[in-house]
PDB file of C-alpha atoms in Angstrom:
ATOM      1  CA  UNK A  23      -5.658  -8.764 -13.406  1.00  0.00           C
ATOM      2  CA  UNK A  24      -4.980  -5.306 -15.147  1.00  0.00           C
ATOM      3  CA  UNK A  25      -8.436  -4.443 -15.433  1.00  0.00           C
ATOM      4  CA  UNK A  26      -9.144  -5.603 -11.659  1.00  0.00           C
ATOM      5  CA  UNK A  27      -6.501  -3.453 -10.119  1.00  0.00           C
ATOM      6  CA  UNK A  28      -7.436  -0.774 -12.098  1.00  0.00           C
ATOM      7  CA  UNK A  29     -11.243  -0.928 -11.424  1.00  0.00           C
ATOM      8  CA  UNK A  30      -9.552  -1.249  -7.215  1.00  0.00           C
ATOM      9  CA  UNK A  31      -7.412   1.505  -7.362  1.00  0.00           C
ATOM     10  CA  UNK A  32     -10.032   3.834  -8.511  1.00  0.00           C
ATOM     11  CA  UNK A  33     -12.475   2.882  -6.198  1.00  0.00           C
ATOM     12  CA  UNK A  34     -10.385   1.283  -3.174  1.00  0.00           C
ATOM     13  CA  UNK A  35     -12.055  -0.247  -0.177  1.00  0.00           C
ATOM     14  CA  UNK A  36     -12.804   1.807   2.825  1.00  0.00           C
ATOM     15  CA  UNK A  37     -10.497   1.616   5.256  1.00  0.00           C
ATOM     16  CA  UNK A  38     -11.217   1.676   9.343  1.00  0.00           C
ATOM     17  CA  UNK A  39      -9.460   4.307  10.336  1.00  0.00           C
ATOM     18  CA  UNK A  40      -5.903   5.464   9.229  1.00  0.00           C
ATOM     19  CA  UNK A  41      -4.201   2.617   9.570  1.00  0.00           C
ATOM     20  CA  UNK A  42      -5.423  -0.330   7.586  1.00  0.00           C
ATOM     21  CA  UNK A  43      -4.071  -2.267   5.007  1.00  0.00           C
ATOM     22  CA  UNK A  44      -4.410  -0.757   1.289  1.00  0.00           C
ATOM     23  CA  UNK A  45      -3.977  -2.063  -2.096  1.00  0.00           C
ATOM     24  CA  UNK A  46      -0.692  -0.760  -2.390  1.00  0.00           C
ATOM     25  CA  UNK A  47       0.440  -2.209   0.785  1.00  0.00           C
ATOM     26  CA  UNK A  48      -1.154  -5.901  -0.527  1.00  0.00           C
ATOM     27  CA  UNK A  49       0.993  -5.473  -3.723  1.00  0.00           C
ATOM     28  CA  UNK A  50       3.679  -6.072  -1.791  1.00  0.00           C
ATOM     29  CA  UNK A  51       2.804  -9.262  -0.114  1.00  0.00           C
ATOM     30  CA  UNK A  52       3.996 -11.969  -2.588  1.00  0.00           C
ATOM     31  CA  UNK A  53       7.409 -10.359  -2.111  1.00  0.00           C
ATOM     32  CA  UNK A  54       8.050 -10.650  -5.930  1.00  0.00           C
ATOM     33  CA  UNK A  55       9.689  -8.268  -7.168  1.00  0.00           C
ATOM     34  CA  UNK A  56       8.119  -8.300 -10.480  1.00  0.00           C
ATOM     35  CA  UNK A  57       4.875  -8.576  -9.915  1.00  0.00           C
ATOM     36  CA  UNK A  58       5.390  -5.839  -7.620  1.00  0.00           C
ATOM     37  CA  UNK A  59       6.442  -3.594  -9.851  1.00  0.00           C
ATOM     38  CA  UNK A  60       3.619  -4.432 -12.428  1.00  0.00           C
ATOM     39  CA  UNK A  61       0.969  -3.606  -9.490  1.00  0.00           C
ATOM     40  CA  UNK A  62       2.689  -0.478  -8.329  1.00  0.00           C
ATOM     41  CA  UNK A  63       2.668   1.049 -11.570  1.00  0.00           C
ATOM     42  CA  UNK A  64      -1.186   0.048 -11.885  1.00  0.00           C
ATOM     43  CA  UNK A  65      -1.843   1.613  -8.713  1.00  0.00           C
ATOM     44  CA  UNK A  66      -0.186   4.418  -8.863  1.00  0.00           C
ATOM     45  CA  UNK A  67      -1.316   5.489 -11.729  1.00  0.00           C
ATOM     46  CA  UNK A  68      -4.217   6.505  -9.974  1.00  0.00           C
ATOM     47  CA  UNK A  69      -4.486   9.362  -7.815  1.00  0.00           C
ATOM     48  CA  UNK A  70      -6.566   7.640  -4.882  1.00  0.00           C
ATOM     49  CA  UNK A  71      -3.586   5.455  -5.018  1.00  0.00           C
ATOM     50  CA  UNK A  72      -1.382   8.446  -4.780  1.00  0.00           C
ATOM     51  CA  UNK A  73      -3.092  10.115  -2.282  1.00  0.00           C
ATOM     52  CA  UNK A  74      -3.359   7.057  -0.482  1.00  0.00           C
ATOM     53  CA  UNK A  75       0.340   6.352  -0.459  1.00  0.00           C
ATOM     54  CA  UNK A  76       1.416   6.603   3.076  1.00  0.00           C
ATOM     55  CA  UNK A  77      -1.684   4.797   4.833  1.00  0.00           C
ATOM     56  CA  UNK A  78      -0.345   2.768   7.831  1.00  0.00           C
ATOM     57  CA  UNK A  79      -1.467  -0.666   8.609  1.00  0.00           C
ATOM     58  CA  UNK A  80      -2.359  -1.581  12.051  1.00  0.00           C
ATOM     59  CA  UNK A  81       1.598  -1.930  12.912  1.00  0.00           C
ATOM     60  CA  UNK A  82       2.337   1.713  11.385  1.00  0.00           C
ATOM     61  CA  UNK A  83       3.678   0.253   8.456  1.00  0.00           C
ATOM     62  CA  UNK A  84       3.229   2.100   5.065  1.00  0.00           C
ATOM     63  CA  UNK A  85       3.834   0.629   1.881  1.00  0.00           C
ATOM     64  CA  UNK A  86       7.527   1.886   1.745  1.00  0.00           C
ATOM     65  CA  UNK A  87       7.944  -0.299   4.919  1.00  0.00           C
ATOM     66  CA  UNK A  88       6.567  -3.192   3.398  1.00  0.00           C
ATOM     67  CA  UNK A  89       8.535  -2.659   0.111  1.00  0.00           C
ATOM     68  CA  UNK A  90      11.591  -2.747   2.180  1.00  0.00           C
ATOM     69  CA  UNK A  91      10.639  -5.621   3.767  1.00  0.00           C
ATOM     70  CA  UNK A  92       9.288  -7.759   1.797  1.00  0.00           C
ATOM     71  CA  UNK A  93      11.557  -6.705  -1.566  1.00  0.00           C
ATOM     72  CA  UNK A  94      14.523  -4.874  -0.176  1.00  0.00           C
ATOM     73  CA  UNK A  95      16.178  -3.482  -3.310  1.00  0.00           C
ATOM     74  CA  UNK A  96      15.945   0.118  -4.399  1.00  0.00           C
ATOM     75  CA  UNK A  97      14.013  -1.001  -8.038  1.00  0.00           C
ATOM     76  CA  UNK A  98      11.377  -1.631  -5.379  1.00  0.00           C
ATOM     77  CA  UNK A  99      11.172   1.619  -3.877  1.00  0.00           C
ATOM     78  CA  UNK A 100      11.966   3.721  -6.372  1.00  0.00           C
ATOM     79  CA  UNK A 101       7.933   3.932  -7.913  1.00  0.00           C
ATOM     80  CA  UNK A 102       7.259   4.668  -4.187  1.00  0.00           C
ATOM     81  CA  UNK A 103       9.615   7.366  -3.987  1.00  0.00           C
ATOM     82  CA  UNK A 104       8.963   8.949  -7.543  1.00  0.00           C
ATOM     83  CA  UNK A 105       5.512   8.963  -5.899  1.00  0.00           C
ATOM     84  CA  UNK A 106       6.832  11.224  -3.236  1.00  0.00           C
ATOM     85  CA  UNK A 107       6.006   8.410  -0.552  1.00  0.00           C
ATOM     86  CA  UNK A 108       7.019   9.867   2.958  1.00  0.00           C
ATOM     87  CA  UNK A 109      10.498   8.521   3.363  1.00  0.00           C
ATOM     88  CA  UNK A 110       9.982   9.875   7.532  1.00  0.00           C
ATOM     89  CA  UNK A 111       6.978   7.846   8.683  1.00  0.00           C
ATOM     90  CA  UNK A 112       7.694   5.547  11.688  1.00  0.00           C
ATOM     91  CA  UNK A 113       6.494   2.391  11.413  1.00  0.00           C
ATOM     92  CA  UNK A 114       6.688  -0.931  13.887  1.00  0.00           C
ATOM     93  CA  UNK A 115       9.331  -0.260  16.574  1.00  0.00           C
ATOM     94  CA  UNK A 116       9.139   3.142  16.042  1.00  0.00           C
ATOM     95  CA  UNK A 117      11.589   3.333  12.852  1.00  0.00           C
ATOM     96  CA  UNK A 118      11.140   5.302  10.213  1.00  0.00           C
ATOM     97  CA  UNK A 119      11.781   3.604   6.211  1.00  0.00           C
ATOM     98  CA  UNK A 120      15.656   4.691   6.871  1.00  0.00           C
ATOM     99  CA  UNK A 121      16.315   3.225  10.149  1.00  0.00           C
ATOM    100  CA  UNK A 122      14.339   0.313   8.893  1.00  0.00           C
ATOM    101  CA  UNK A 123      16.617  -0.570   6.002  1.00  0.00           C
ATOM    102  CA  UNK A 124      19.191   0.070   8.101  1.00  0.00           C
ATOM    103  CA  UNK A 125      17.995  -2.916  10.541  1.00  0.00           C
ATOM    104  CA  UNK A 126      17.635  -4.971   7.771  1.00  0.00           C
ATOM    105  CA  UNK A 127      21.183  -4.297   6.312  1.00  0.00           C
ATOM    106  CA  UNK A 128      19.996  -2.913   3.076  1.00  0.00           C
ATOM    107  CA  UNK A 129      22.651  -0.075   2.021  1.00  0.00           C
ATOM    108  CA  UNK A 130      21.813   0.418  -1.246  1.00  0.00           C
ATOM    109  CA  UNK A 131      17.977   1.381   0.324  1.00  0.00           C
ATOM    110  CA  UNK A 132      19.575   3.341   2.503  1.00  0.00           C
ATOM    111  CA  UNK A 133      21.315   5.427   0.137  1.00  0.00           C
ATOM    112  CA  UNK A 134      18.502   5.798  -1.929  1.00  0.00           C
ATOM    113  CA  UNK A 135      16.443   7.141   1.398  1.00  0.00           C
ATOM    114  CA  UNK A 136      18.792   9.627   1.979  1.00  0.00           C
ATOM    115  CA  UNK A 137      19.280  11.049  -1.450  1.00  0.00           C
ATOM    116  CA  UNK A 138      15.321  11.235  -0.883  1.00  0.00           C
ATOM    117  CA  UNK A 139      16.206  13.819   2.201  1.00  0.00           C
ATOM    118  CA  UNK A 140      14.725  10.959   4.687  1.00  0.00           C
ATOM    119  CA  UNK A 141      15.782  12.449   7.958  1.00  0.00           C
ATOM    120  CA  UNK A 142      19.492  10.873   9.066  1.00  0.00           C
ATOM    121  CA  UNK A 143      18.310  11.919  12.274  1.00  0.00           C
ATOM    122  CA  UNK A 144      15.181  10.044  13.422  1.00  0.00           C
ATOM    123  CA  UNK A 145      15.391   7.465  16.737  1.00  0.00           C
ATOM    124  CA  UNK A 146      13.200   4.474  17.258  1.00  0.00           C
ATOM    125  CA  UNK A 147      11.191   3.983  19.962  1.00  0.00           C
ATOM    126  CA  UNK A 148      14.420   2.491  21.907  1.00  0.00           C
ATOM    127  CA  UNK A 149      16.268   5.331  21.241  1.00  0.00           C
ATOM    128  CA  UNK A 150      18.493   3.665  18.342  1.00  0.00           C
ATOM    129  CA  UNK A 151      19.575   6.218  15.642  1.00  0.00           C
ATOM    130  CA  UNK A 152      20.640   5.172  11.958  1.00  0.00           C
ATOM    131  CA  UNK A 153      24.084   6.091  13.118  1.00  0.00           C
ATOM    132  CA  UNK A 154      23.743   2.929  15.839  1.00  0.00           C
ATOM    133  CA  UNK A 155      22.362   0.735  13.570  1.00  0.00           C
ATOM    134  CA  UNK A 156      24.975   1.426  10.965  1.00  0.00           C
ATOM    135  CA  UNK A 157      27.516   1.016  13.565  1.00  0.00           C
ATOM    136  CA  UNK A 158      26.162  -2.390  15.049  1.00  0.00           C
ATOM    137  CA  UNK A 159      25.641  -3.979  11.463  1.00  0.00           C
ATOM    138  CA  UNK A 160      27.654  -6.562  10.186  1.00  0.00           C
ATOM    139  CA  UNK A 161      27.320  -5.265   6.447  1.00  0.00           C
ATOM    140  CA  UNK A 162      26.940  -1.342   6.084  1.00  0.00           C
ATOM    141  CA  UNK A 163      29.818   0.313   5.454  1.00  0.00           C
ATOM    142  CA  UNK A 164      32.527   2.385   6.449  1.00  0.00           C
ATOM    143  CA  UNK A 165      31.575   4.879   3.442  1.00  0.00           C
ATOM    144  CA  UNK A 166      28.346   5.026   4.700  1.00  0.00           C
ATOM    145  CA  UNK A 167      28.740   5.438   8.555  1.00  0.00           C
ATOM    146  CA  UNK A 168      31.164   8.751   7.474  1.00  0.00           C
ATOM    147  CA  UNK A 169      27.886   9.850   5.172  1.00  0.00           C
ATOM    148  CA  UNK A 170      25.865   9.974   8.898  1.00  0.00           C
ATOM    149  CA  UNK A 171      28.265  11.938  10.607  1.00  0.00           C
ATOM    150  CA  UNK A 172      29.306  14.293   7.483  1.00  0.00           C
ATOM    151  CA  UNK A 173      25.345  15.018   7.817  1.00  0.00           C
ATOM    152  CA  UNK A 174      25.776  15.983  11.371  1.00  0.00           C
ATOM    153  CA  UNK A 175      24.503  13.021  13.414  1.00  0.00           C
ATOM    154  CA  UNK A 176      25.287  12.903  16.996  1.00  0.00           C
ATOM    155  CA  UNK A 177      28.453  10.731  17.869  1.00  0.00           C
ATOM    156  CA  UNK A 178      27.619  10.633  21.522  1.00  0.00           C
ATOM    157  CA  UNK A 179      23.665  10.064  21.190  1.00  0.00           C
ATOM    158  CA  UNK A 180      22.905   7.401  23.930  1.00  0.00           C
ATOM    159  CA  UNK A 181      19.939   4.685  23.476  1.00  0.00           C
ATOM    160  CA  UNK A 182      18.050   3.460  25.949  1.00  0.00           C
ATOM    161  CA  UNK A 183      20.633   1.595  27.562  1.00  0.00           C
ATOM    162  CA  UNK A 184      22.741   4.147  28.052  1.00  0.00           C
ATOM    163  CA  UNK A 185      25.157   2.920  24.929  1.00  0.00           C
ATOM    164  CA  UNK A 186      26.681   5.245  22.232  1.00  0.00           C
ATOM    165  CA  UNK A 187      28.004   3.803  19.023  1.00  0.00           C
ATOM    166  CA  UNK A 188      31.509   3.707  19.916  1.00  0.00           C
ATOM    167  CA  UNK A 189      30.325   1.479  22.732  1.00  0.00           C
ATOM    168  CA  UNK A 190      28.559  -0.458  19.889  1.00  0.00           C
ATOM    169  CA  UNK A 191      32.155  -0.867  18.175  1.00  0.00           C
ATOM    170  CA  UNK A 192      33.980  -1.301  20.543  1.00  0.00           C
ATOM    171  CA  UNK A 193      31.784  -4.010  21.340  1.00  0.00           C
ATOM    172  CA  UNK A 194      31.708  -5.456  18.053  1.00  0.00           C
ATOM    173  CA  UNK A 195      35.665  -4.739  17.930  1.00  0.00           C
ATOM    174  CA  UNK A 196      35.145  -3.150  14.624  1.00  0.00           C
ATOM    175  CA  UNK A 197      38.511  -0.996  14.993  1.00  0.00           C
ATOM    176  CA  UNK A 198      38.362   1.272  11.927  1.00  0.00           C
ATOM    177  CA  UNK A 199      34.646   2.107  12.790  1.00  0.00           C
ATOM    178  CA  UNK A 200      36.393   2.952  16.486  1.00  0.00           C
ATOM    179  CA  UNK A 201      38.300   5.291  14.870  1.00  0.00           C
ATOM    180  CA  UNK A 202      36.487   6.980  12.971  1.00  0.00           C
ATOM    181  CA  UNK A 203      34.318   7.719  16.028  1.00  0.00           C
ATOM    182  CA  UNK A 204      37.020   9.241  17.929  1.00  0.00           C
ATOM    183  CA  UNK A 205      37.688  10.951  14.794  1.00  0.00           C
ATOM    184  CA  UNK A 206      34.752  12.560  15.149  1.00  0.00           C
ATOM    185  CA  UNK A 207      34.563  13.191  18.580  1.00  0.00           C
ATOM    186  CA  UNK A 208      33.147  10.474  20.114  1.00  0.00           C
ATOM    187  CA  UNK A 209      33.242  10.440  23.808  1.00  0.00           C
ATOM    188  CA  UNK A 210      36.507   7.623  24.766  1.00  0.00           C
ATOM    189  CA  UNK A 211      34.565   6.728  27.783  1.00  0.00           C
ATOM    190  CA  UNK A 212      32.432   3.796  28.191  1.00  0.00           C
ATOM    191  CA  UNK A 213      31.442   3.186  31.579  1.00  0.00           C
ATOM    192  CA  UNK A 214      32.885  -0.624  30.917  1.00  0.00           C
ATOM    193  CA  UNK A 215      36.269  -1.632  31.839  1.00  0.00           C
ATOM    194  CA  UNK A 216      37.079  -3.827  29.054  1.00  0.00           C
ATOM    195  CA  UNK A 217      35.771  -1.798  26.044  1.00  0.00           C
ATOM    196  CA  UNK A 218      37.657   1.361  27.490  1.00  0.00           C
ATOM    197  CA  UNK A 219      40.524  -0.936  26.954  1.00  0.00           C
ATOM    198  CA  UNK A 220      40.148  -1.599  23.670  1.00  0.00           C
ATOM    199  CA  UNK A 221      39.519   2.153  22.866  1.00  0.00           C
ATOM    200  CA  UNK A 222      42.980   2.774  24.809  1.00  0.00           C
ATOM    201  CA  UNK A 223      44.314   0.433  22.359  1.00  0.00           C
ATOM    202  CA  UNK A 224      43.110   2.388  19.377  1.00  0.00           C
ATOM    203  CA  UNK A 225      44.045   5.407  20.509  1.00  0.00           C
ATOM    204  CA  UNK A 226      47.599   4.541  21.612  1.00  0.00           C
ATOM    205  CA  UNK A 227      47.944   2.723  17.961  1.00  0.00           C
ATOM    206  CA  UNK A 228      46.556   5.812  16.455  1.00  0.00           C
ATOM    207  CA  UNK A 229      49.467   7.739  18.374  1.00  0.00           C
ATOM    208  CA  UNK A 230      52.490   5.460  17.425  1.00  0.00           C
ATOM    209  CA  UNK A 231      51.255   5.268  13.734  1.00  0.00           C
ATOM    210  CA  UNK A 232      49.877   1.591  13.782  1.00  0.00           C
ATOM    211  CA  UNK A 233      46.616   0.566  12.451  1.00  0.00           C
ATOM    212  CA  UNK A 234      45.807  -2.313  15.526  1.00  0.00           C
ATOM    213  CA  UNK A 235      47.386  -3.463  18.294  1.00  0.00           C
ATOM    214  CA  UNK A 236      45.208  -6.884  19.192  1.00  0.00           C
ATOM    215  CA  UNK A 237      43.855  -9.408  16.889  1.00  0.00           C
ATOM    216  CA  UNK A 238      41.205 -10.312  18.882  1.00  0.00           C
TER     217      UNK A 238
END
Protein backbone atom coordinates (compact mmCIF):
# COMPACT_ATOMS: atom_id res chain seq x y z
CA UNK A 1 0.00 0.00 0.00
CA UNK A 2 3.00 2.29 1.08
CA UNK A 3 4.90 1.71 -1.89
CA UNK A 4 1.65 2.22 -4.19
CA UNK A 5 0.76 5.59 -2.82
CA UNK A 6 4.07 6.59 -2.96
CA UNK A 7 4.80 5.48 -6.59
CA UNK A 8 0.85 7.69 -7.08
CA UNK A 9 1.75 10.62 -5.41
CA UNK A 10 4.83 11.14 -7.38
CA UNK A 11 3.40 10.57 -10.52
CA UNK A 12 -0.50 11.33 -9.97
CA UNK A 13 -3.04 10.86 -12.70
CA UNK A 14 -3.90 13.66 -14.98
CA UNK A 15 -6.65 15.38 -14.09
CA UNK A 16 -9.45 17.04 -16.67
CA UNK A 17 -9.35 20.25 -15.86
CA UNK A 18 -9.10 21.91 -12.33
CA UNK A 19 -11.53 20.29 -10.73
CA UNK A 20 -11.25 16.54 -10.57
CA UNK A 21 -10.85 14.23 -7.97
CA UNK A 22 -7.08 13.68 -6.66
CA UNK A 23 -5.40 11.22 -4.55
CA UNK A 24 -5.59 13.27 -1.66
CA UNK A 25 -9.19 13.89 -2.03
CA UNK A 26 -9.70 9.71 -2.44
CA UNK A 27 -7.79 9.34 0.91
CA UNK A 28 -10.51 10.63 2.40
CA UNK A 29 -13.25 8.46 1.16
CA UNK A 30 -13.30 5.51 3.64
CA UNK A 31 -13.95 8.21 6.24
CA UNK A 32 -11.45 6.45 8.64
CA UNK A 33 -9.76 8.41 10.43
CA UNK A 34 -6.73 6.36 10.62
CA UNK A 35 -6.18 5.29 7.54
CA UNK A 36 -6.57 8.76 6.64
CA UNK A 37 -4.01 9.96 8.40
CA UNK A 38 -1.55 7.15 7.23
CA UNK A 39 -2.39 8.27 3.44
CA UNK A 40 -2.12 11.95 4.09
CA UNK A 41 1.18 11.74 5.46
CA UNK A 42 2.20 9.47 2.33
CA UNK A 43 0.90 11.98 0.10
CA UNK A 44 2.00 14.78 1.34
CA UNK A 45 5.15 13.99 1.61
CA UNK A 46 5.40 14.64 -1.86
CA UNK A 47 5.45 17.89 -3.40
CA UNK A 48 3.00 17.09 -6.44
CA UNK A 49 0.85 16.23 -3.55
CA UNK A 50 1.57 19.55 -2.03
CA UNK A 51 1.21 21.48 -4.88
CA UNK A 52 -1.76 19.68 -5.66
CA UNK A 53 -3.45 20.36 -2.37
CA UNK A 54 -6.36 22.53 -3.12
CA UNK A 55 -7.61 20.79 -6.49
CA UNK A 56 -11.47 20.92 -6.54
CA UNK A 57 -13.58 18.06 -7.56
CA UNK A 58 -16.38 18.57 -9.88
CA UNK A 59 -18.59 20.00 -6.79
CA UNK A 60 -15.67 22.57 -5.78
CA UNK A 61 -14.74 20.49 -3.07
CA UNK A 62 -10.99 20.33 -2.04
CA UNK A 63 -9.62 17.88 0.14
CA UNK A 64 -10.09 20.10 3.32
CA UNK A 65 -13.85 19.87 2.39
CA UNK A 66 -13.83 16.33 2.19
CA UNK A 67 -11.74 15.95 5.42
CA UNK A 68 -14.41 17.84 7.12
CA UNK A 69 -16.87 15.87 5.82
CA UNK A 70 -16.11 12.76 5.78
CA UNK A 71 -13.77 12.87 9.25
CA UNK A 72 -14.83 16.01 11.01
CA UNK A 73 -12.26 16.30 13.81
CA UNK A 74 -9.35 18.70 13.77
CA UNK A 75 -6.56 15.48 13.91
CA UNK A 76 -8.00 15.27 10.41
CA UNK A 77 -7.26 18.56 9.20
CA UNK A 78 -4.48 19.44 10.87
CA UNK A 79 -1.80 17.55 8.05
CA UNK A 80 -3.97 19.62 5.62
CA UNK A 81 -3.44 22.73 7.32
CA UNK A 82 0.35 22.21 8.28
CA UNK A 83 0.31 21.80 4.48
CA UNK A 84 -0.90 25.32 4.15
CA UNK A 85 -4.20 23.93 2.43
CA UNK A 86 -6.40 27.06 1.51
CA UNK A 87 -8.66 27.31 4.50
CA UNK A 88 -10.87 30.14 1.94
CA UNK A 89 -11.83 27.97 -1.04
CA UNK A 90 -15.63 27.68 -1.61
CA UNK A 91 -16.76 24.54 -2.22
CA UNK A 92 -20.54 22.99 -2.90
CA UNK A 93 -23.11 25.65 -1.92
CA UNK A 94 -20.75 28.15 -2.17
CA UNK A 95 -19.09 27.69 1.47
CA UNK A 96 -15.84 27.97 2.13
CA UNK A 97 -13.99 24.97 4.75
CA UNK A 98 -15.22 27.48 7.73
CA UNK A 99 -18.74 27.97 6.89
CA UNK A 100 -18.73 24.33 6.04
CA UNK A 101 -17.83 23.07 9.49
CA UNK A 102 -19.95 25.41 10.69
CA UNK A 103 -23.04 23.65 8.78
CA UNK A 104 -21.96 20.58 9.98
CA UNK A 105 -21.72 21.67 13.71
CA UNK A 106 -18.09 20.95 14.07
CA UNK A 107 -16.64 23.71 16.61
CA UNK A 108 -13.60 22.35 17.38
CA UNK A 109 -12.92 22.56 13.18
CA UNK A 110 -14.03 25.71 13.36
CA UNK A 111 -11.69 26.95 15.80
CA UNK A 112 -8.95 25.37 14.28
CA UNK A 113 -10.00 27.29 10.77
CA UNK A 114 -9.87 30.39 12.31
CA UNK A 115 -6.66 30.18 14.22
CA UNK A 116 -5.61 29.26 10.47
CA UNK A 117 -6.81 33.08 9.53
CA UNK A 118 -9.77 31.35 7.33
CA UNK A 119 -11.78 34.41 6.56
CA UNK A 120 -14.78 34.87 9.44
CA UNK A 121 -16.21 36.78 6.78
CA UNK A 122 -17.03 34.70 3.68
CA UNK A 123 -21.04 34.14 2.55
CA UNK A 124 -22.34 31.17 0.68
CA UNK A 125 -23.96 31.31 -2.31
CA UNK A 126 -27.38 32.05 -0.26
CA UNK A 127 -25.93 34.72 1.39
CA UNK A 128 -25.44 32.78 4.87
CA UNK A 129 -22.36 34.03 6.85
CA UNK A 130 -20.53 31.86 9.63
CA UNK A 131 -22.09 34.30 12.00
CA UNK A 132 -25.78 32.81 10.73
CA UNK A 133 -24.81 29.51 10.81
CA UNK A 134 -23.36 29.78 14.26
CA UNK A 135 -26.44 31.48 15.29
CA UNK A 136 -28.98 28.88 13.74
CA UNK A 137 -26.98 25.77 15.14
CA UNK A 138 -28.15 23.74 17.76
CA UNK A 139 -24.48 23.00 19.11
CA UNK A 140 -21.90 25.95 18.57
CA UNK A 141 -21.50 28.00 21.22
CA UNK A 142 -22.04 31.08 22.92
CA UNK A 143 -18.05 31.45 23.26
CA UNK A 144 -17.80 31.05 19.83
CA UNK A 145 -20.62 33.27 18.31
CA UNK A 146 -18.80 36.33 20.61
CA UNK A 147 -15.31 35.09 18.73
CA UNK A 148 -17.36 36.20 15.18
CA UNK A 149 -18.39 39.41 16.28
CA UNK A 150 -15.08 40.29 18.44
CA UNK A 151 -13.56 39.70 14.75
CA UNK A 152 -15.85 42.25 13.34
CA UNK A 153 -18.60 40.30 11.55
CA UNK A 154 -21.65 42.09 10.55
CA UNK A 155 -24.61 41.76 13.12
CA UNK A 156 -27.14 43.05 10.67
CA UNK A 157 -25.83 41.10 7.42
CA UNK A 158 -29.12 39.88 5.72
CA UNK A 159 -29.26 36.43 3.61
CA UNK A 160 -31.15 35.91 0.90
CA UNK A 161 -34.30 35.97 2.58
CA UNK A 162 -33.98 39.01 3.94
CA UNK A 163 -33.14 37.40 7.66
CA UNK A 164 -30.34 38.61 10.04
CA UNK A 165 -29.18 36.41 12.86
CA UNK A 166 -31.12 37.92 15.52
CA UNK A 167 -34.08 36.96 13.36
CA UNK A 168 -32.39 33.47 13.35
CA UNK A 169 -32.57 33.57 17.35
CA UNK A 170 -35.24 34.90 17.87
CA UNK A 171 -36.58 32.29 15.84
CA UNK A 172 -34.88 29.58 17.47
CA UNK A 173 -35.76 31.45 20.92
CA UNK A 174 -32.20 31.09 21.88
CA UNK A 175 -32.45 34.17 24.44
CA UNK A 176 -28.82 34.61 25.54
CA UNK A 177 -27.72 34.43 21.79
CA UNK A 178 -30.64 37.39 21.49
CA UNK A 179 -28.78 39.24 23.69
CA UNK A 180 -25.78 39.16 22.84
CA UNK A 181 -26.93 40.42 19.42
CA UNK A 182 -28.45 43.45 20.74
CA UNK A 183 -25.37 43.67 22.64
CA UNK A 184 -23.72 44.16 19.74
CA UNK A 185 -25.90 46.17 17.89
CA UNK A 186 -28.08 44.15 16.19
CA UNK A 187 -30.92 45.82 14.53
CA UNK A 188 -34.34 45.03 17.21
CA UNK A 189 -36.44 45.01 14.17
CA UNK A 190 -37.64 42.05 12.39
CA UNK A 191 -40.20 42.75 9.98
CA UNK A 192 -42.32 39.79 11.93
CA UNK A 193 -44.75 40.52 14.55
CA UNK A 194 -44.14 37.72 16.80
CA UNK A 195 -40.29 37.59 16.88
CA UNK A 196 -40.28 41.49 17.54
CA UNK A 197 -42.15 40.32 20.52
CA UNK A 198 -39.90 38.16 21.82
CA UNK A 199 -36.99 40.68 21.28
CA UNK A 200 -39.31 43.24 23.33
CA UNK A 201 -39.23 40.65 25.89
CA UNK A 202 -35.47 40.50 26.05
CA UNK A 203 -34.97 43.82 26.04
CA UNK A 204 -37.52 44.81 28.71
CA UNK A 205 -35.89 41.77 30.92
CA UNK A 206 -32.55 43.17 30.12
CA UNK A 207 -33.94 46.61 31.57
CA UNK A 208 -35.54 45.32 34.89
CA UNK A 209 -32.43 43.07 35.57
CA UNK A 210 -34.03 39.60 34.70
CA UNK A 211 -32.47 37.05 32.58
CA UNK A 212 -36.11 35.79 30.70
CA UNK A 213 -39.39 36.63 30.88
CA UNK A 214 -41.21 33.47 28.88
CA UNK A 215 -40.41 29.89 29.04
CA UNK A 216 -41.50 29.15 25.86
Amino acid sequence: MATQLCTLSQNPPQRSGARSRNLLQLSTFKGNLEDFMKKSKLLLASRAARDDIDAQNSSGDTALHLAIARLGTVFAIQPLLDAEASTNIKGRQGRTPLLYALYLEQEAVTTALLDKDSDPHALDNHGFSALHYAVASRTISIQFIQRLLDAGVDVNWKDEDGHTPLYLAAQKNKQEVMRLLLNHGADSELGNSRLNLRISQIQYAAKVGLKSLWPF
